[in-house]
Coordinates of C-alpha atoms in Angstrom, one line a residue:
Chain A
M69 CA -26.1 35.1 38.3
P70 CA -25.7 31.3 38.2
E71 CA -27.8 29.6 35.5
T72 CA -29.9 26.6 36.2
D73 CA -29.4 23.3 34.4
T74 CA -32.4 23.8 32.3
Q75 CA -31.2 27.2 31.2
K76 CA -27.9 25.8 30.2
R77 CA -29.6 23.2 28.1
A78 CA -32.1 25.7 26.6
F79 CA -29.4 28.1 25.5
G80 CA -27.4 25.2 24.0
R81 CA -24.4 26.0 26.1
I82 CA -23.3 22.5 26.6
Y83 CA -23.1 19.7 24.1
G84 CA -23.3 16.9 26.6
L85 CA -21.4 15.1 29.4
M86 CA -18.3 13.1 29.0
A87 CA -17.1 10.3 31.2
E88 CA -13.5 9.0 31.0
F89 CA -12.5 5.4 31.5
S90 CA -9.1 3.6 31.5
T91 CA -9.9 0.4 29.8
A92 CA -11.8 -0.8 26.8
E93 CA -13.8 -3.3 28.9
Q94 CA -15.0 -0.5 31.3
L95 CA -16.1 1.6 28.3
L96 CA -17.9 -1.2 26.7
E97 CA -19.7 -2.1 29.9
A98 CA -20.6 1.6 30.6
A99 CA -21.9 2.1 27.1
R100 CA -24.1 -1.0 27.4
R101 CA -25.5 0.2 30.7
T102 CA -26.1 3.7 29.5
H103 CA -28.0 2.4 26.5
D104 CA -30.0 0.1 28.7
A105 CA -30.8 3.0 31.0
G106 CA -32.7 4.6 28.1
Y107 CA -30.2 7.1 26.8
L108 CA -30.3 7.0 23.0
R109 CA -28.1 9.9 21.9
I110 CA -24.7 8.6 23.1
D111 CA -21.3 8.1 21.6
A112 CA -18.2 6.3 22.7
F113 CA -14.6 7.3 21.7
S114 CA -11.6 5.0 21.8
P115 CA -8.1 4.9 20.5
F116 CA -8.7 1.8 18.5
P117 CA -11.8 -0.1 17.2
I118 CA -13.5 -2.1 19.9
E119 CA -15.6 -5.1 18.9
G120 CA -19.2 -4.6 20.0
L121 CA -18.9 -0.9 21.0
A122 CA -20.8 0.5 18.0
E123 CA -23.7 -1.9 18.8
A124 CA -23.5 -0.9 22.4
V125 CA -24.1 2.7 21.6
G126 CA -27.1 1.7 19.6
F127 CA -25.7 1.5 16.1
R128 CA -27.4 -1.1 13.9
S129 CA -25.6 -1.5 10.6
T130 CA -23.9 0.4 7.9
M131 CA -24.9 0.9 4.3
L132 CA -21.3 1.1 3.3
P133 CA -21.1 -2.4 1.7
L134 CA -24.1 -1.6 -0.5
V135 CA -22.5 1.7 -1.5
V136 CA -19.4 -0.1 -2.6
L137 CA -21.4 -2.7 -4.5
V138 CA -23.3 0.0 -6.4
G139 CA -20.0 1.8 -7.0
G140 CA -18.5 -1.4 -8.4
I141 CA -21.5 -2.0 -10.6
I142 CA -21.3 1.5 -12.0
G143 CA -17.6 1.1 -12.6
C144 CA -18.1 -2.2 -14.4
G145 CA -20.8 -0.7 -16.6
T146 CA -18.7 2.4 -17.3
G147 CA -15.7 0.4 -18.2
Y148 CA -17.5 -1.9 -20.6
F149 CA -19.6 0.6 -22.3
L150 CA -16.7 3.0 -22.7
Q151 CA -14.8 0.4 -24.7
Y152 CA -17.9 -0.8 -26.5
Y153 CA -18.8 2.7 -27.6
A154 CA -15.3 3.5 -28.7
A155 CA -14.7 0.3 -30.6
A156 CA -18.1 -0.5 -32.0
V157 CA -20.1 2.7 -32.3
S158 CA -17.9 5.8 -32.4
Y159 CA -14.9 4.5 -34.4
P160 CA -15.5 1.0 -35.7
I161 CA -12.6 -0.5 -37.5
N162 CA -13.0 -3.7 -39.4
V163 CA -9.9 -5.8 -38.8
G164 CA -10.2 -8.9 -41.0
G165 CA -13.9 -9.3 -40.2
R166 CA -13.3 -9.7 -36.4
P167 CA -16.2 -8.7 -34.2
L168 CA -16.3 -5.1 -33.2
N169 CA -17.6 -5.9 -29.8
S170 CA -14.6 -8.1 -28.9
W171 CA -15.6 -8.6 -25.3
P172 CA -12.7 -10.8 -24.1
A173 CA -10.3 -7.9 -24.8
F174 CA -12.5 -5.5 -22.9
I175 CA -12.3 -7.5 -19.6
P176 CA -9.1 -6.1 -18.1
I177 CA -10.2 -2.5 -18.3
T178 CA -13.7 -3.4 -17.1
F179 CA -12.2 -5.1 -14.1
E180 CA -9.9 -2.2 -13.3
L181 CA -12.6 0.4 -13.5
T182 CA -14.9 -1.8 -11.3
V183 CA -12.2 -1.9 -8.6
L184 CA -11.4 1.8 -9.0
F185 CA -15.1 2.9 -8.7
A186 CA -15.7 0.5 -5.8
A187 CA -12.6 1.6 -3.9
V188 CA -13.4 5.3 -4.4
S189 CA -17.0 4.8 -3.2
A190 CA -15.7 2.9 -0.2
V191 CA -13.5 5.8 0.9
I192 CA -15.9 8.6 0.0
G193 CA -18.8 6.7 1.4
M194 CA -17.0 6.1 4.7
L195 CA -15.9 9.7 5.0
L196 CA -19.3 11.1 4.2
M197 CA -21.3 8.7 6.4
N198 CA -18.9 9.6 9.3
G199 CA -19.4 13.2 8.6
L200 CA -15.7 13.8 7.9
P201 CA -14.1 16.2 7.4
T202 CA -15.4 17.8 10.6
P203 CA -13.7 21.1 11.0
Y204 CA -15.1 21.7 14.5
H205 CA -16.5 19.4 17.1
P206 CA -17.4 20.2 20.7
V207 CA -15.9 17.0 22.2
F208 CA -12.5 18.5 21.6
N209 CA -13.3 21.3 24.1
V210 CA -12.7 18.8 26.8
P211 CA -8.9 19.1 27.4
R212 CA -8.5 15.5 28.4
F213 CA -10.1 14.3 25.2
A214 CA -6.7 14.6 23.5
L215 CA -6.0 11.3 25.2
A216 CA -8.8 9.6 23.2
S217 CA -6.2 9.1 20.5
R218 CA -3.7 7.6 23.0
D219 CA -4.8 5.5 25.9
R220 CA -8.2 6.7 27.3
F221 CA -11.7 5.7 26.6
F222 CA -14.6 8.2 26.6
L223 CA -18.4 7.9 26.8
C224 CA -20.5 10.9 25.9
I225 CA -24.2 11.5 26.5
K226 CA -25.4 14.3 24.4
A227 CA -27.6 17.1 25.7
R228 CA -29.9 16.5 22.8
D229 CA -31.0 13.3 24.4
R230 CA -34.6 13.4 25.8
K231 CA -33.6 11.9 29.1
F232 CA -30.7 14.3 29.5
D233 CA -30.7 16.4 32.7
L234 CA -27.4 17.8 33.7
A235 CA -27.5 16.8 37.4
Q236 CA -29.2 13.4 36.9
T237 CA -27.1 12.4 34.0
R238 CA -24.0 13.4 35.8
S239 CA -24.8 11.3 38.8
F240 CA -25.7 8.4 36.4
L241 CA -22.4 8.6 34.8
E242 CA -20.7 8.9 38.2
S243 CA -22.3 5.6 39.1
L244 CA -20.4 3.9 36.2
H245 CA -17.1 4.5 38.1
P246 CA -15.4 6.7 35.5
R247 CA -12.1 8.4 36.2
E248 CA -13.7 11.7 35.6
V249 CA -16.9 13.3 34.3
S250 CA -16.8 16.6 32.5
E251 CA -19.1 18.9 30.7
I252 CA -18.7 19.5 27.0
E253 CA -19.1 23.1 26.0
V254 CA -20.6 23.8 22.6
Chain B
M64 CA 16.2 -4.7 23.3
T65 CA 15.9 -8.0 21.5
N66 CA 18.6 -8.7 18.9
G67 CA 17.7 -10.4 15.7
S68 CA 20.5 -12.9 15.9
S69 CA 19.6 -14.4 19.2
A70 CA 17.1 -17.1 18.3
P71 CA 14.7 -18.4 20.9
P72 CA 15.6 -21.9 21.9
D73 CA 12.2 -23.5 21.2
V74 CA 12.0 -23.7 17.5
T75 CA 8.4 -24.9 17.4
Q76 CA 7.1 -21.8 19.1
P77 CA 7.1 -18.6 17.0
G78 CA 8.6 -15.6 18.7
P79 CA 6.5 -12.7 19.9
I80 CA 5.2 -10.1 17.4
I81 CA 5.9 -7.3 19.9
G82 CA 8.4 -6.9 22.7
P83 CA 7.2 -7.3 26.3
G84 CA 5.9 -4.5 28.5
Y85 CA 4.1 -2.3 26.0
N86 CA 0.8 -0.7 26.6
Y87 CA -1.5 1.8 24.7
A88 CA 0.4 4.8 25.9
T89 CA 3.9 3.5 25.3
V90 CA 3.3 2.3 21.8
T91 CA 1.7 5.6 21.0
D92 CA 4.5 7.6 22.4
K93 CA 7.3 5.6 20.9
I94 CA 6.0 5.7 17.4
S95 CA 4.7 9.3 17.4
A96 CA 8.0 10.5 19.0
I97 CA 9.8 9.6 15.8
V98 CA 7.7 12.0 13.9
L99 CA 7.2 14.7 16.5
T100 CA 10.8 15.3 17.3
S101 CA 12.0 18.8 16.3
R102 CA 15.4 17.5 15.2
P103 CA 15.7 14.6 12.8
P104 CA 18.6 12.2 13.6
K105 CA 21.9 12.8 11.8
W106 CA 21.7 9.7 9.6
W107 CA 18.3 11.0 8.4
I108 CA 19.9 14.3 7.2
F109 CA 22.7 12.6 5.5
G110 CA 20.5 9.9 4.0
F111 CA 18.0 12.4 2.7
A112 CA 20.8 14.6 1.3
G113 CA 22.3 11.7 -0.6
A114 CA 18.9 10.6 -2.0
F115 CA 18.1 14.2 -2.9
V116 CA 21.3 14.4 -4.9
L117 CA 20.1 11.4 -6.9
V118 CA 16.8 13.2 -7.5
M119 CA 18.7 16.1 -9.0
L120 CA 20.5 13.5 -11.2
L121 CA 17.0 12.3 -12.3
L122 CA 15.9 15.8 -13.1
V123 CA 19.0 16.4 -15.2
S124 CA 18.6 13.1 -17.0
V125 CA 14.9 13.8 -17.7
T126 CA 15.6 17.3 -18.9
Y127 CA 18.2 16.1 -21.3
L128 CA 16.0 13.3 -22.4
F129 CA 13.1 15.7 -23.1
A130 CA 15.4 18.0 -25.0
E131 CA 17.2 15.3 -27.1
G132 CA 14.8 12.4 -27.2
I133 CA 15.3 8.8 -26.3
G134 CA 18.3 8.5 -28.6
I135 CA 20.4 9.4 -25.6
W136 CA 19.6 5.9 -24.3
G137 CA 21.0 2.8 -25.7
V138 CA 17.7 1.7 -27.3
N139 CA 17.5 1.1 -31.0
I140 CA 16.0 -1.5 -33.3
P141 CA 15.8 -4.4 -32.5
I142 CA 16.0 -3.5 -28.8
G143 CA 13.3 -0.8 -28.5
W144 CA 12.6 -1.6 -24.8
G145 CA 15.7 -1.1 -22.8
F146 CA 16.2 0.1 -19.2
A147 CA 13.0 2.1 -19.2
I148 CA 10.8 -1.0 -19.4
V149 CA 13.1 -3.1 -17.2
N150 CA 12.9 -0.5 -14.5
F151 CA 9.2 -0.1 -15.0
V152 CA 8.5 -3.7 -14.3
W153 CA 11.0 -3.9 -11.5
W154 CA 9.5 -0.9 -9.7
I155 CA 6.0 -2.0 -10.1
G156 CA 6.9 -5.4 -8.8
I157 CA 8.4 -3.9 -5.7
G158 CA 5.1 -2.3 -4.9
H159 CA 3.2 -5.6 -4.8
A160 CA 4.5 -6.8 -1.5
G161 CA 3.1 -3.7 0.2
T162 CA -0.4 -4.5 -1.0
L163 CA 0.1 -8.2 -0.2
I164 CA 1.0 -7.2 3.4
S165 CA -1.7 -4.6 3.8
A166 CA -4.5 -6.4 2.1
I167 CA -4.1 -10.1 1.7
L168 CA -2.5 -10.6 5.2
L169 CA -5.3 -8.5 6.7
L170 CA -7.9 -10.7 5.2
L171 CA -6.0 -13.8 6.4
R172 CA -5.9 -12.2 9.9
Q173 CA -2.1 -12.4 10.1
Q174 CA -1.4 -10.2 13.1
W175 CA 2.3 -10.0 12.5
R176 CA 1.6 -7.8 9.5
T177 CA 0.6 -4.9 11.8
S178 CA 4.0 -3.4 12.4
I179 CA 5.2 -3.6 8.8
N180 CA 2.1 -2.8 6.8
R181 CA 2.1 1.0 6.9
F182 CA 5.7 1.1 6.0
A183 CA 5.2 -1.5 3.2
E184 CA 2.3 0.4 1.8
A185 CA 4.3 3.6 1.7
M186 CA 7.0 1.6 -0.2
T187 CA 4.2 0.5 -2.6
L188 CA 3.2 4.0 -3.3
F189 CA 6.7 5.3 -3.9
A190 CA 7.6 2.4 -6.0
V191 CA 4.5 2.8 -8.2
S192 CA 5.4 6.5 -8.5
C193 CA 8.8 5.6 -9.8
A194 CA 7.4 2.9 -12.1
G195 CA 4.8 5.3 -13.5
L196 CA 7.6 7.6 -14.7
Y197 CA 9.2 5.2 -17.1
P198 CA 6.5 4.5 -19.7
I199 CA 6.1 8.3 -20.0
L200 CA 9.8 8.9 -20.3
H201 CA 10.0 6.1 -22.8
L202 CA 7.4 7.8 -25.1
G203 CA 9.0 9.5 -28.1
R204 CA 6.6 12.4 -27.5
P205 CA 6.1 12.4 -23.7
W206 CA 3.9 15.5 -23.9
L207 CA 1.3 13.4 -25.6
A208 CA 1.1 10.9 -22.7
Y209 CA -2.5 11.9 -22.0
W210 CA -3.5 10.2 -25.3
L211 CA -3.5 7.0 -23.3
F212 CA -6.6 8.1 -21.6
P213 CA -10.0 8.0 -23.3
Y214 CA -11.4 11.5 -23.7
P215 CA -13.6 12.9 -26.5
D216 CA -11.0 14.6 -28.6
T217 CA -11.1 16.7 -31.8
M218 CA -9.4 13.9 -33.8
K219 CA -12.3 11.6 -33.0
M220 CA -9.8 9.0 -32.0
W221 CA -9.9 6.5 -29.1
P222 CA -7.1 4.6 -27.4
Q223 CA -6.8 1.0 -28.7
F224 CA -8.7 -0.8 -26.0
R225 CA -7.6 -4.2 -27.2
S226 CA -3.9 -3.4 -26.5
P227 CA -2.2 -4.5 -23.3
L228 CA -0.4 -1.2 -23.2
I229 CA -3.7 0.6 -22.6
W230 CA -4.7 -2.1 -20.1
D231 CA -1.5 -1.4 -18.3
C232 CA -2.2 2.3 -18.2
F233 CA -5.6 1.6 -16.6
A234 CA -4.2 -1.1 -14.3
V235 CA -1.3 1.0 -13.0
S236 CA -3.3 4.2 -12.5
T237 CA -6.0 2.2 -10.7
Y238 CA -3.4 0.5 -8.6
A239 CA -1.8 3.8 -7.6
T240 CA -5.1 5.4 -6.7
V241 CA -6.4 2.5 -4.7
S242 CA -3.1 2.1 -2.9
L243 CA -3.1 5.8 -2.0
L244 CA -6.7 5.6 -0.7
F245 CA -6.1 2.5 1.3
W246 CA -3.0 4.0 2.8
Y247 CA -4.7 7.3 3.6
V248 CA -7.7 5.6 5.2
G249 CA -5.3 3.7 7.5
L250 CA -3.4 6.9 8.3
V251 CA -6.4 9.0 9.4
P252 CA -6.6 7.8 13.0
D253 CA -2.9 8.0 13.4
L254 CA -2.9 11.5 12.0
A255 CA -5.4 12.4 14.7
T256 CA -3.0 11.0 17.2
L257 CA -0.2 13.2 15.9
R258 CA -2.6 16.2 15.9
D259 CA -3.4 15.6 19.6
R260 CA 0.2 15.0 20.5
A261 CA 1.9 17.7 18.5
R262 CA 3.2 20.7 20.4
N263 CA 4.3 22.7 17.4
R264 CA 1.4 24.8 16.2
A265 CA 2.1 24.3 12.5
A266 CA 2.3 20.6 13.0
K267 CA -1.0 20.7 14.9
I268 CA -2.7 22.5 12.1
I269 CA -1.3 20.3 9.3
Y270 CA -2.0 17.0 11.0
G271 CA -5.4 18.5 12.0
I272 CA -6.4 19.2 8.5
L273 CA -5.1 15.8 7.3
S274 CA -6.9 13.9 10.0
M275 CA -10.2 15.5 8.9
G276 CA -11.4 15.9 12.5
W277 CA -11.2 12.2 13.4
R278 CA -12.3 11.6 17.0
G279 CA -12.4 7.9 17.4
S280 CA -16.1 7.6 17.7
A281 CA -17.3 4.0 18.0
V282 CA -19.6 4.3 14.9
H283 CA -16.7 5.9 12.9
W284 CA -14.4 3.1 13.9
Y285 CA -17.1 0.6 12.7
R286 CA -17.3 2.2 9.3
H287 CA -13.6 2.6 9.1
E288 CA -13.1 -1.1 9.7
T289 CA -15.7 -2.0 7.2
A290 CA -14.1 0.3 4.6
S291 CA -10.7 -1.1 5.3
L292 CA -11.9 -4.7 4.9
L293 CA -13.7 -3.8 1.7
L294 CA -10.6 -2.0 0.4
A295 CA -8.5 -5.0 1.3
G296 CA -10.9 -7.3 -0.5
L297 CA -10.7 -5.0 -3.6
A298 CA -7.0 -4.6 -3.5
T299 CA -6.3 -8.3 -3.4
P300 CA -7.6 -9.2 -6.9
L301 CA -6.3 -5.8 -8.0
V302 CA -2.7 -6.6 -7.2
V303 CA -2.9 -9.9 -9.0
S304 CA -4.4 -8.2 -12.0
V305 CA -1.8 -5.5 -12.2
H306 CA 1.2 -7.7 -12.6
T307 CA -0.8 -10.1 -14.8
I308 CA -1.5 -7.1 -17.1
V309 CA 2.1 -6.1 -17.0
S310 CA 3.0 -9.6 -18.1
F311 CA 0.5 -9.3 -20.9
D312 CA 2.6 -6.5 -22.3
F313 CA 5.1 -9.3 -23.1
A314 CA 2.9 -12.4 -23.4
Y315 CA 0.8 -10.7 -26.1
G316 CA 3.8 -10.3 -28.4
L317 CA 5.0 -13.0 -30.6
V318 CA 8.7 -12.6 -29.7
P319 CA 10.2 -15.9 -28.4
G320 CA 10.8 -15.6 -24.7
W321 CA 7.7 -13.4 -24.4
H322 CA 4.9 -15.4 -25.9
S323 CA 4.1 -17.6 -23.0
T324 CA 1.1 -18.5 -21.0
I325 CA 3.1 -18.9 -17.8
F326 CA 3.9 -15.2 -17.7
P327 CA 1.0 -14.0 -15.5
P328 CA 1.4 -16.3 -12.5
Y329 CA 5.2 -16.2 -12.8
F330 CA 5.2 -12.4 -12.9
V331 CA 2.9 -12.1 -9.9
A332 CA 5.1 -14.5 -7.8
G333 CA 8.2 -12.7 -8.9
A334 CA 6.7 -9.4 -7.9
I335 CA 5.8 -10.6 -4.4
Y336 CA 9.2 -12.2 -4.1
Q337 CA 11.1 -9.1 -5.0
G338 CA 8.7 -6.9 -3.0
F339 CA 9.4 -8.8 0.2
A340 CA 13.1 -8.6 -0.5
M341 CA 12.7 -4.8 -0.8
V342 CA 10.6 -4.6 2.4
L343 CA 13.4 -6.5 4.2
T344 CA 16.1 -4.3 2.6
L345 CA 14.3 -1.2 4.0
A346 CA 12.9 -2.7 7.3
I347 CA 16.2 -4.0 8.5
P348 CA 18.1 -0.6 8.6
V349 CA 15.0 1.2 9.7
R350 CA 14.3 -1.0 12.8
K351 CA 18.0 -0.6 13.7
L352 CA 18.2 3.1 13.2
F353 CA 14.9 3.9 15.0
H354 CA 15.5 1.2 17.6
L355 CA 12.3 -0.5 16.7
E356 CA 13.5 -4.0 17.4
D357 CA 10.6 -4.5 19.8
F358 CA 8.0 -3.8 17.1
I359 CA 9.7 -5.3 14.1
T360 CA 10.9 -8.4 15.8
A361 CA 12.8 -11.5 14.8
R362 CA 9.5 -13.1 14.1
H363 CA 8.8 -10.6 11.4
L364 CA 12.1 -11.1 9.7
D365 CA 11.6 -14.9 10.0
N366 CA 8.2 -14.7 8.4
M367 CA 9.3 -12.4 5.6
G368 CA 12.2 -14.8 5.0
K369 CA 9.7 -17.6 4.6
V370 CA 7.5 -15.7 2.2
M371 CA 10.5 -14.9 0.1
L372 CA 11.6 -18.5 0.1
A373 CA 8.1 -19.7 -0.9
T374 CA 7.6 -17.2 -3.7
G375 CA 11.2 -17.7 -4.8
L376 CA 10.5 -21.4 -5.3
I377 CA 7.5 -20.5 -7.5
V378 CA 9.8 -18.2 -9.5
A379 CA 12.3 -21.1 -9.8
Y380 CA 9.5 -23.3 -11.0
G381 CA 8.6 -20.7 -13.6
Y382 CA 12.2 -20.7 -14.9
M383 CA 12.1 -24.4 -15.1
T384 CA 8.8 -24.5 -16.9
E385 CA 10.0 -21.9 -19.4
T386 CA 13.1 -23.9 -20.2
F387 CA 11.2 -27.2 -20.4
M388 CA 8.6 -25.7 -22.7
A389 CA 11.2 -24.3 -25.0
W390 CA 12.7 -27.7 -25.4
Y391 CA 9.3 -29.5 -25.5
S392 CA 7.9 -27.2 -28.1
V393 CA 10.4 -28.4 -30.7
D394 CA 10.2 -24.8 -32.0
T395 CA 13.5 -23.6 -33.5
F396 CA 13.1 -20.1 -32.3
E397 CA 12.0 -21.0 -28.8
R398 CA 14.9 -23.4 -28.4
Y399 CA 17.3 -20.9 -29.8
M400 CA 16.0 -18.2 -27.5
M401 CA 16.7 -20.4 -24.5
W402 CA 20.1 -21.5 -25.7
N403 CA 21.0 -17.9 -26.4
R404 CA 19.7 -16.8 -23.0
M405 CA 22.1 -19.2 -21.3
F406 CA 25.1 -19.2 -23.6
G407 CA 24.6 -16.2 -25.8
P408 CA 26.4 -12.8 -25.4
Y409 CA 24.2 -12.0 -22.4
G410 CA 24.8 -15.5 -20.9
P411 CA 26.6 -14.2 -17.8
V412 CA 23.6 -12.0 -16.9
Y413 CA 21.4 -15.2 -16.8
A414 CA 24.0 -17.0 -14.7
V415 CA 24.0 -14.2 -12.1
L416 CA 20.3 -14.1 -12.2
I417 CA 20.0 -17.8 -11.4
L418 CA 22.6 -17.3 -8.7
C419 CA 20.8 -14.4 -7.1
N420 CA 17.2 -15.6 -7.5
I421 CA 17.4 -19.3 -7.0
L422 CA 20.7 -20.5 -5.5
I423 CA 21.4 -17.9 -2.8
P424 CA 17.8 -17.7 -1.4
Q425 CA 18.0 -21.5 -0.7
L426 CA 19.9 -20.4 2.4
L427 CA 16.6 -19.3 3.7
W428 CA 15.7 -22.9 4.5
S429 CA 17.8 -22.4 7.6
R430 CA 16.1 -20.8 10.5
K431 CA 19.5 -19.6 11.8
I432 CA 20.1 -17.6 8.6
R433 CA 16.5 -16.2 8.6
L434 CA 17.2 -14.9 12.0
H435 CA 20.6 -13.5 11.2
V436 CA 20.0 -9.9 10.3
A437 CA 23.0 -9.3 8.2
A438 CA 22.6 -12.5 6.2
L439 CA 19.0 -11.9 5.6
F440 CA 19.8 -8.4 4.4
S441 CA 22.4 -9.7 2.0
I442 CA 20.0 -12.3 0.6
A443 CA 17.3 -9.6 0.2
M444 CA 19.8 -7.5 -1.7
A445 CA 20.7 -10.4 -3.9
V446 CA 17.1 -10.9 -4.7
N447 CA 16.6 -7.2 -5.6
I448 CA 19.5 -7.5 -8.0
G449 CA 18.4 -10.8 -9.3
M450 CA 14.9 -9.7 -10.1
W451 CA 16.2 -6.6 -11.9
L452 CA 18.4 -8.9 -14.0
E453 CA 15.4 -11.2 -14.6
R454 CA 13.5 -8.3 -16.2
F455 CA 16.6 -7.4 -18.2
V456 CA 16.8 -10.9 -19.5
I457 CA 13.1 -11.0 -20.4
V458 CA 13.1 -7.6 -22.1
V459 CA 16.5 -7.2 -23.7
V460 CA 17.7 -10.7 -24.2
S461 CA 14.5 -11.8 -25.8
L462 CA 14.5 -8.9 -28.2
H463 CA 18.1 -8.9 -29.3
R464 CA 17.9 -12.1 -31.3
D465 CA 14.4 -13.0 -32.5
F466 CA 13.7 -14.7 -35.8
M467 CA 15.9 -13.2 -38.5
P468 CA 19.7 -13.3 -37.8
S469 CA 20.0 -10.3 -40.2
A470 CA 17.9 -8.3 -37.7
W471 CA 19.8 -9.2 -34.6
G472 CA 21.6 -6.6 -32.5
M473 CA 23.1 -5.8 -29.2
Y474 CA 22.0 -3.4 -26.5
Y475 CA 24.5 -1.3 -24.6
P476 CA 23.1 1.0 -21.9
T477 CA 24.5 4.5 -22.0
R478 CA 25.3 6.6 -19.0
W479 CA 21.9 8.2 -19.3
D480 CA 20.2 4.9 -18.9
Y481 CA 22.1 4.4 -15.6
F482 CA 21.6 8.0 -14.5
T483 CA 17.8 7.7 -15.0
F484 CA 17.8 4.4 -13.1
F485 CA 19.8 5.7 -10.2
G486 CA 17.8 8.9 -10.2
S487 CA 14.6 6.9 -9.8
I488 CA 16.2 5.1 -6.8
G489 CA 16.9 8.5 -5.4
L490 CA 13.4 9.6 -5.9
F491 CA 12.1 6.4 -4.1
L492 CA 14.5 6.9 -1.2
S493 CA 13.8 10.6 -0.9
L494 CA 10.1 10.0 -0.7
L495 CA 10.8 7.3 1.9
F496 CA 13.0 9.5 4.0
L497 CA 10.2 12.2 4.0
F498 CA 7.7 9.6 4.9
L499 CA 9.8 8.4 7.8
R500 CA 10.2 11.9 9.0
F501 CA 6.6 13.2 8.7
L502 CA 4.3 10.2 9.1
P503 CA 4.1 7.4 11.6
L504 CA 5.9 4.5 10.0
I505 CA 4.0 1.9 12.0
S506 CA 0.2 2.0 12.3
I507 CA -0.2 3.2 15.9
F508 CA -3.9 2.3 16.3
E509 CA -3.3 -1.2 15.1
M510 CA -0.4 -1.6 17.5
R511 CA -2.7 -0.5 20.3
E512 CA -5.1 -3.2 19.3
L513 CA -2.2 -5.6 19.4
V514 CA -1.3 -4.7 23.0
S515 CA -4.8 -4.6 24.3
P516 CA -5.6 -7.5 26.6
Q517 CA -8.7 -8.2 24.5
A518 CA -6.7 -8.8 21.4
S519 CA -4.0 -10.9 23.0
T520 CA -6.5 -13.5 24.0
R521 CA -8.1 -13.4 20.6
S522 CA -4.8 -13.6 18.8
E523 CA -3.8 -17.0 20.3
G524 CA -5.8 -19.0 17.8
E525 CA -5.1 -16.7 14.8
A526 CA -1.4 -16.0 15.0

């Protein structure tokens, strides 16, 4: 018995619809129009970063720089207090009356740990915010999606979107002149 | 196929950074085909076999070293720092060009870096791995190397945080970690390409795991670019700090020839100089063997030649300042050190060093020579040798005659010194051969950006 569109959505059988484009400009234009048409849960896939595409799919800004700043500050504090604690508190040695908290000598390691912590937070922050590693993702069920890492550009409207309706959304995507529109199975 | 020796007639116009007629699909296919082939080329097998033999030599040398102690080397009082430290500084210097290309040229929006950055970053990592070996091998009790790191131990002791040797330990380990992270972040989208293009099931699974499920989402790209820029911004001061700290190992000491404030900038310039020489040494055969002349073009060789020339002149200035300051200081020991460096028992080493580092690279002023592949390769080789000799002069020649003539001595490297050095070259080359075989040696996604029509209009002003 053939299922209706609503059933398909209700049973969570499809993740969304995927439209394929040949150029970055087409994808950018399509993403803008889709967003303007009121679809909010959309995503675009490209073989290389495209300026303005993230904004076109409704992305505002990333917290990543803040994460890196906080990481750097933590690294800086860790570096300095590690040395301060070791040299002035835990094992103070009086060398000719020189100050125990000899801060100029502590700068190099403080700097190195600042960079280390900031860099590690940049990488871990980027991966976690992007939800990577992702062992399984429905978009890969579209066979042609393998070309997203080569020379094709894809726009996806997710079934979770409030405006999503299989037939209507499909005809909307067709109106954007893609090469092909396909269903993404969950 | 463009040949490096055929110069474009118009000298005011820089050559292209990529050959004509490429699009997203062809750059992807061409670079990934190198990795995804089931049979490596013959030269690869022979090259890797040769490098692997040298790795075995390294293992033999290290085993014997651990069994016998550093007495198997030529080091003794007064020359306690022999080949091990020379090689350490040499290897770490090689790494610096990779970071310069991947980070500093990224921040400066130099698009020509794209086709050489992945490769140069890999070189950085492998060079740092080789460098990292030496301080540990040089320890009398290498099994206690972990004492360099601060940890709450039962002896209630801490490392001496005021010592440049500890700074070095932090600097080099941070540098290795950050370089690895930066390299991996850049690799993730390309690993995804390999995952999607691999036909072999094992390759698909391995690249799949390594690419972490990357799917090229617009938002992911945005964060990826942000992270790359931030990492570049962090790596830039880091690379300067690393060789600065390496130079502190010397400059902090009172030995004439070491105790000098010019060391940090002069070491950093020397590192970039030699690093670019090594990039050229490797890039020239690789572009030839993999037929990548369209991606690593004459323009790249020309630019790298220019960077070498510029940094070489900074190094030359450093030598001149050192010599001038020795005379100007009116310090007996400083003046003697310089005289001994030029005319003492190791005088010929200094002469060859000046020849390799200063005289020969002046040929790079000629555009014709910069575009002549064989000449450029020979100059790069000369610089590699010259920079190794520079470290030999700094380390050994400064130590062998310091203040008291009664404490003078000579350093004669033994066969084990040489074996360990050649062994580390083998380790470096083996890692490089494995990299060429299993990972894309040119950043594919950045090449796609380069061929996109969007980018070519943007690049006009920036290139």
